[in-house]
Coordinates of C-alpha atoms in Angstrom, one line a residue:
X4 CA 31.8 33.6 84.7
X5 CA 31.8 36.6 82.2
X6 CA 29.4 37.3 79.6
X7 CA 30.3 38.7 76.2
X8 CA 27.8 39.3 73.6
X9 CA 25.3 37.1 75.3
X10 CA 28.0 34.1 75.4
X11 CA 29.3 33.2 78.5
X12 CA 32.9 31.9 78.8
X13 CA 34.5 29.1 81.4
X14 CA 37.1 31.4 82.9
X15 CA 37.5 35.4 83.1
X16 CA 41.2 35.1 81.9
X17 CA 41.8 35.3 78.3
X18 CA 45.6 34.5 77.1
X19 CA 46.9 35.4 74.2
X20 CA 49.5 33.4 71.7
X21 CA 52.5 35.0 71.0
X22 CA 55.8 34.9 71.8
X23 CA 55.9 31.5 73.2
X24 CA 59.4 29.8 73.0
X25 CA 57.4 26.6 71.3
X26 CA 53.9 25.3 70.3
X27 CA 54.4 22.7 73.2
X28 CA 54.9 25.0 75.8
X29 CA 52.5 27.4 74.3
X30 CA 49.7 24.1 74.8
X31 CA 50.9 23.3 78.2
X32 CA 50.8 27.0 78.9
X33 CA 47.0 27.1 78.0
X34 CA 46.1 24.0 79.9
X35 CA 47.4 25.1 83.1
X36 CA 46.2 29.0 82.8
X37 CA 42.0 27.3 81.9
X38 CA 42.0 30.4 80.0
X39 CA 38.3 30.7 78.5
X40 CA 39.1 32.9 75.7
X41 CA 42.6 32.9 73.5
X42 CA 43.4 35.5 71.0
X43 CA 45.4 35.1 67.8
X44 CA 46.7 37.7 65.7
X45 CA 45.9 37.1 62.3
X46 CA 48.8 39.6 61.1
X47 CA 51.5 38.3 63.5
X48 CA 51.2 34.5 63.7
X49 CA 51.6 33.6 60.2
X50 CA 54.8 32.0 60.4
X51 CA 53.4 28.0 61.7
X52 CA 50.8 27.9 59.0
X53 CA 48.9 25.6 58.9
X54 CA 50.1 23.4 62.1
X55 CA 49.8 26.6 64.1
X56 CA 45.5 27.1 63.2
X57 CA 45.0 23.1 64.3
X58 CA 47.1 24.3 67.7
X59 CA 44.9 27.0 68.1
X60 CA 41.9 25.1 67.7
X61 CA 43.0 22.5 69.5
X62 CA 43.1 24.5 72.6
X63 CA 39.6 23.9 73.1
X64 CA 39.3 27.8 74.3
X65 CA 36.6 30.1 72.2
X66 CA 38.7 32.2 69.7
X67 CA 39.2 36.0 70.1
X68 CA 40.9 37.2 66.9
X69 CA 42.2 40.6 66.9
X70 CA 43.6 43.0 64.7
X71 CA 47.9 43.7 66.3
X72 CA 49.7 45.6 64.5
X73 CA 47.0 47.8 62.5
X74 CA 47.6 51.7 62.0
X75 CA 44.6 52.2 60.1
X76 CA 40.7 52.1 59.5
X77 CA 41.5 50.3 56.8
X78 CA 44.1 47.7 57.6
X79 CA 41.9 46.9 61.1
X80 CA 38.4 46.4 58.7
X81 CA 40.5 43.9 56.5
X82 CA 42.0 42.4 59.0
X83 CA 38.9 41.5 60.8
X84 CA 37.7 40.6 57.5
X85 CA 40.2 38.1 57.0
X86 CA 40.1 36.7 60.5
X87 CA 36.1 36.2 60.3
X88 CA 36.6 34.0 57.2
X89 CA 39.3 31.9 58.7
X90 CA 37.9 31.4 62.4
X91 CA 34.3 31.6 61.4
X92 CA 33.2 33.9 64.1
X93 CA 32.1 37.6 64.4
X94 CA 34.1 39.0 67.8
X95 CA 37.2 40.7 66.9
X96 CA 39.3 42.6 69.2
X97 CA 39.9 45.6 67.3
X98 CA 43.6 47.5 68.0
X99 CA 44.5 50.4 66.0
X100 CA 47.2 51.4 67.4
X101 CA 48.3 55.3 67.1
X102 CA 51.6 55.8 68.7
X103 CA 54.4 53.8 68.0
X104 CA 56.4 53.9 71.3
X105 CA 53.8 53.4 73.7
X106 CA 51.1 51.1 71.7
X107 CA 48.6 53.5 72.6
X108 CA 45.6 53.1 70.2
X109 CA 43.9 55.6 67.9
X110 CA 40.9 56.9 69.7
X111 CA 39.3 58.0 66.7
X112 CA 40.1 55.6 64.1
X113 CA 39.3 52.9 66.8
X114 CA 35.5 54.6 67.1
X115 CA 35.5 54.6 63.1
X116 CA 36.9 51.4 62.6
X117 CA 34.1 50.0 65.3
X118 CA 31.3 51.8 64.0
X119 CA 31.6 50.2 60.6
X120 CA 32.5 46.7 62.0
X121 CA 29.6 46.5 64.1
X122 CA 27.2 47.7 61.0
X123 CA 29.1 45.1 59.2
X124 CA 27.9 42.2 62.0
X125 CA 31.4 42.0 64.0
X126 CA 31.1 42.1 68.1
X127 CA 33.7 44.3 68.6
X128 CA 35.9 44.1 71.8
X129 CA 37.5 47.2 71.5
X130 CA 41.4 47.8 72.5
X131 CA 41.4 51.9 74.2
X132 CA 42.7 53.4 77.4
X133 CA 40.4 53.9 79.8
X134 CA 39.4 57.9 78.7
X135 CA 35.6 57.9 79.8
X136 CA 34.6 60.2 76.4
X137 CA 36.0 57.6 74.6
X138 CA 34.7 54.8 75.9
X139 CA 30.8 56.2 75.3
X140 CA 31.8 57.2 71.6
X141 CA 32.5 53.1 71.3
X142 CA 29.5 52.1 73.0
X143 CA 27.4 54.4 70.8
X144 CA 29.7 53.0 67.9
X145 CA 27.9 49.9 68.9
X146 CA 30.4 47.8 71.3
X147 CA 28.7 45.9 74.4
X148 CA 32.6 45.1 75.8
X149 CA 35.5 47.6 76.6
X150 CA 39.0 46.7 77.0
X151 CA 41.0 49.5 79.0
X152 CA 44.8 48.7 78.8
X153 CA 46.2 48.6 82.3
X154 CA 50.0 49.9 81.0
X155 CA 51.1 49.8 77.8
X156 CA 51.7 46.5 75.7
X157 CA 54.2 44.2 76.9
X158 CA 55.4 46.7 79.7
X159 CA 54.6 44.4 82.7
X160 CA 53.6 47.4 84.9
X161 CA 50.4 46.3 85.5
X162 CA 47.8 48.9 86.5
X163 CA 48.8 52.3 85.9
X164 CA 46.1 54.6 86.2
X165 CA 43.9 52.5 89.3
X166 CA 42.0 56.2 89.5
X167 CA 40.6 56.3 86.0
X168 CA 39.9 52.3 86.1
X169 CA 37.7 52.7 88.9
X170 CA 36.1 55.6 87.9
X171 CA 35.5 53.4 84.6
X172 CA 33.7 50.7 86.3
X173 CA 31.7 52.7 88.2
X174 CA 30.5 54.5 85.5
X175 CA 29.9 52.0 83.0
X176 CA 28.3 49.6 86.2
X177 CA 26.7 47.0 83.5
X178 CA 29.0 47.0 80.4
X179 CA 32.0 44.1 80.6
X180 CA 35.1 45.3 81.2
X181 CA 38.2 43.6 80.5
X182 CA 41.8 44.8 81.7
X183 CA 44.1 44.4 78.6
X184 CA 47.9 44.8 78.5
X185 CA 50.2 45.9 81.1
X186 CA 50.0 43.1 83.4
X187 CA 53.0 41.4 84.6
X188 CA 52.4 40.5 87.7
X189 CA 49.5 38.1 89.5
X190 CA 48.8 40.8 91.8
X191 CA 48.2 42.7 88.8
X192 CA 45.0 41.0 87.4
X193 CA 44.2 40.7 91.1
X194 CA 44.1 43.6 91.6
X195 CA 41.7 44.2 88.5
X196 CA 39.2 41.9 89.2
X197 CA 39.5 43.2 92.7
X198 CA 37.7 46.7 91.2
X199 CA 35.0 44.3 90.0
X200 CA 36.2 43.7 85.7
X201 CA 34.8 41.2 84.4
X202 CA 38.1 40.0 82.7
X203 CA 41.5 39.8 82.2
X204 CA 43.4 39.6 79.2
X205 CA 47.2 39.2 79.1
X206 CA 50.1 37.6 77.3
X207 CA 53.8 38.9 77.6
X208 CA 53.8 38.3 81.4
X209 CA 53.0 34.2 80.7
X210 CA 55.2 33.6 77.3
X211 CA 57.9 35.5 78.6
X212 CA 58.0 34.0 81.9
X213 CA 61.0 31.3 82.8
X214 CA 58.1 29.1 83.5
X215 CA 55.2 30.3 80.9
X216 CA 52.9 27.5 82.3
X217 CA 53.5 28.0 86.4
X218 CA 52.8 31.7 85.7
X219 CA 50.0 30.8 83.6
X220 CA 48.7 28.8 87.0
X221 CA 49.3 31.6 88.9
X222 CA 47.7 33.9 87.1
X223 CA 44.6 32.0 87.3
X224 CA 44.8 31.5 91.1
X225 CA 44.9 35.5 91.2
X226 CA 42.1 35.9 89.0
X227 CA 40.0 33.5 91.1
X228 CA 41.1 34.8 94.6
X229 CA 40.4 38.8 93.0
X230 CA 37.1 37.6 91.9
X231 CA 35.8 36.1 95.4
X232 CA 37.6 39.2 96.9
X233 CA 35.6 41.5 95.0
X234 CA 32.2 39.5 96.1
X235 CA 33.3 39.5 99.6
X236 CA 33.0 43.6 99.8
X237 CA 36.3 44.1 101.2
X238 CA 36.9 46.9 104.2
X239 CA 37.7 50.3 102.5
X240 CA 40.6 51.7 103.3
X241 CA 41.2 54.0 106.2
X242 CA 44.0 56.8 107.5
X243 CA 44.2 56.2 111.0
X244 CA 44.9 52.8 112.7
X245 CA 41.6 50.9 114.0
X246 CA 42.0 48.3 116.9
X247 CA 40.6 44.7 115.5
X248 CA 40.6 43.6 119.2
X249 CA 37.6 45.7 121.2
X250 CA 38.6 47.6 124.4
X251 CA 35.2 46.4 126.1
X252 CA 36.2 43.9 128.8
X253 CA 40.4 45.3 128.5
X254 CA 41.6 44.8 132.0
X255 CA 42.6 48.0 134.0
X256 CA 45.7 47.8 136.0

């Protein structure tokens, strides 16, 4: 099971909570996914008020909050602010997002916004793409996890750039690393935990599903068959074909 910030978690899928068509399905979505971690959006999930916080912490899942819909330094430190007074906890996923199209984040308001959460006590999961310069300004910054995006928020295109993840994990071989956004698909976050991340987080491919809580089961089945595929130490791939029968003892006619 994954370890963040010295807490480890029941399940390496995180889930988050928007979007659902209802609170009930939302609930029945989160029982069948066993999601360890479950991330609320402080910014976007006003509207249930108080009935939607006793959901939440009725999911009996840790609580990521994270900071959606920021554009700032400033609004992403408030934000996380706010969030560790109402969920009583110090992780934040920290977004601050830079384009408005794509959902790409802010490389250098995200390093700023981290370096002064983290002197301010927060364990920062950080929201970036999977630029390697980056990702050693946030652990300097102070971060212990990194959360690559796959494909942009909400896209579904799961993982676009399988070079640069790879190269990530192999050169940040003891830091977590969780795949975040871009994953529609179960062979998606297979295919992630396949390159040996620690995590998955996702959210658009389960609430938006016809079915939010069968793809919230299958997305867990992935997760666990990429897991014990990683552990295995699958065959590398090869160019030319490679008889799995052995031509000692073939018959000659």
């Amino acid at each position: 099971m994954p370890t963040f910030y010295g807490t480890e978690v029941s399940s390496a899928l995180m889930l988050g909570t928007a979007g659902y068509p209802s609170p009930a399905i939302l609930a029945e979505a989160f029982r069948a996914s066993g999601a360890g971690i479950a991330t609320v959006s402080l910014r976007r999930e006003t509207g249930g008020g108080q009935d939607f916080w006793a959901l939440i912490r009725d999911l009996g899942t840790r609580i990521l909050p994270n900071t959606a819909g920021c554009h700032t330094v400033r609004e992403a430190v408030t934000t996380a602010q706010m969030a560790r007074e109402v969920f009583d906890t110090p992780w934040i996923k920290l977004e601050v997002i830079g384009h408005a199209d794509s959902l790409q984040p802010d490389p250098f308001a995200l390093v700023e916004a981290a370096s002064i959460l983290t002197a301010d006590g927060f364990q920062v999961f950080p929201y970036c793409t999977e630029d390697l310069i980056v990702c050693e300004h946030l652990l300097d910054a102070g971060c212990e996890v990194l959360m690559p995006w796959g494909a942009p928020i909400g896209s579904g295109l799961g993982l676009n750039n399988r070079y640069g993840l790879r190269a990530l994990r192999a050169h940040f071989p003891d830091v977590p690393l969780v795949v975040d956004a871009g994953i529609g698909l179960p062979s998606h976050a297979a295919a992630a935990m396949e390159m040996g991340f620690d995590a998955v987080l996702l959210n658009t491919a389960v609430a938006k599903a016809g079915d939010p809580a069968g793809m919230a089961r299958a997305m867990a089945l992935a997760i666990e068959a990429g897991t014990a595929a990683h552990a295995a130490d699958p065959m590398e791939p090869r160019d030319m074909a490679a008889p799995s029968t052995p031509l000692i003892g073939k018959a000659f006619l």
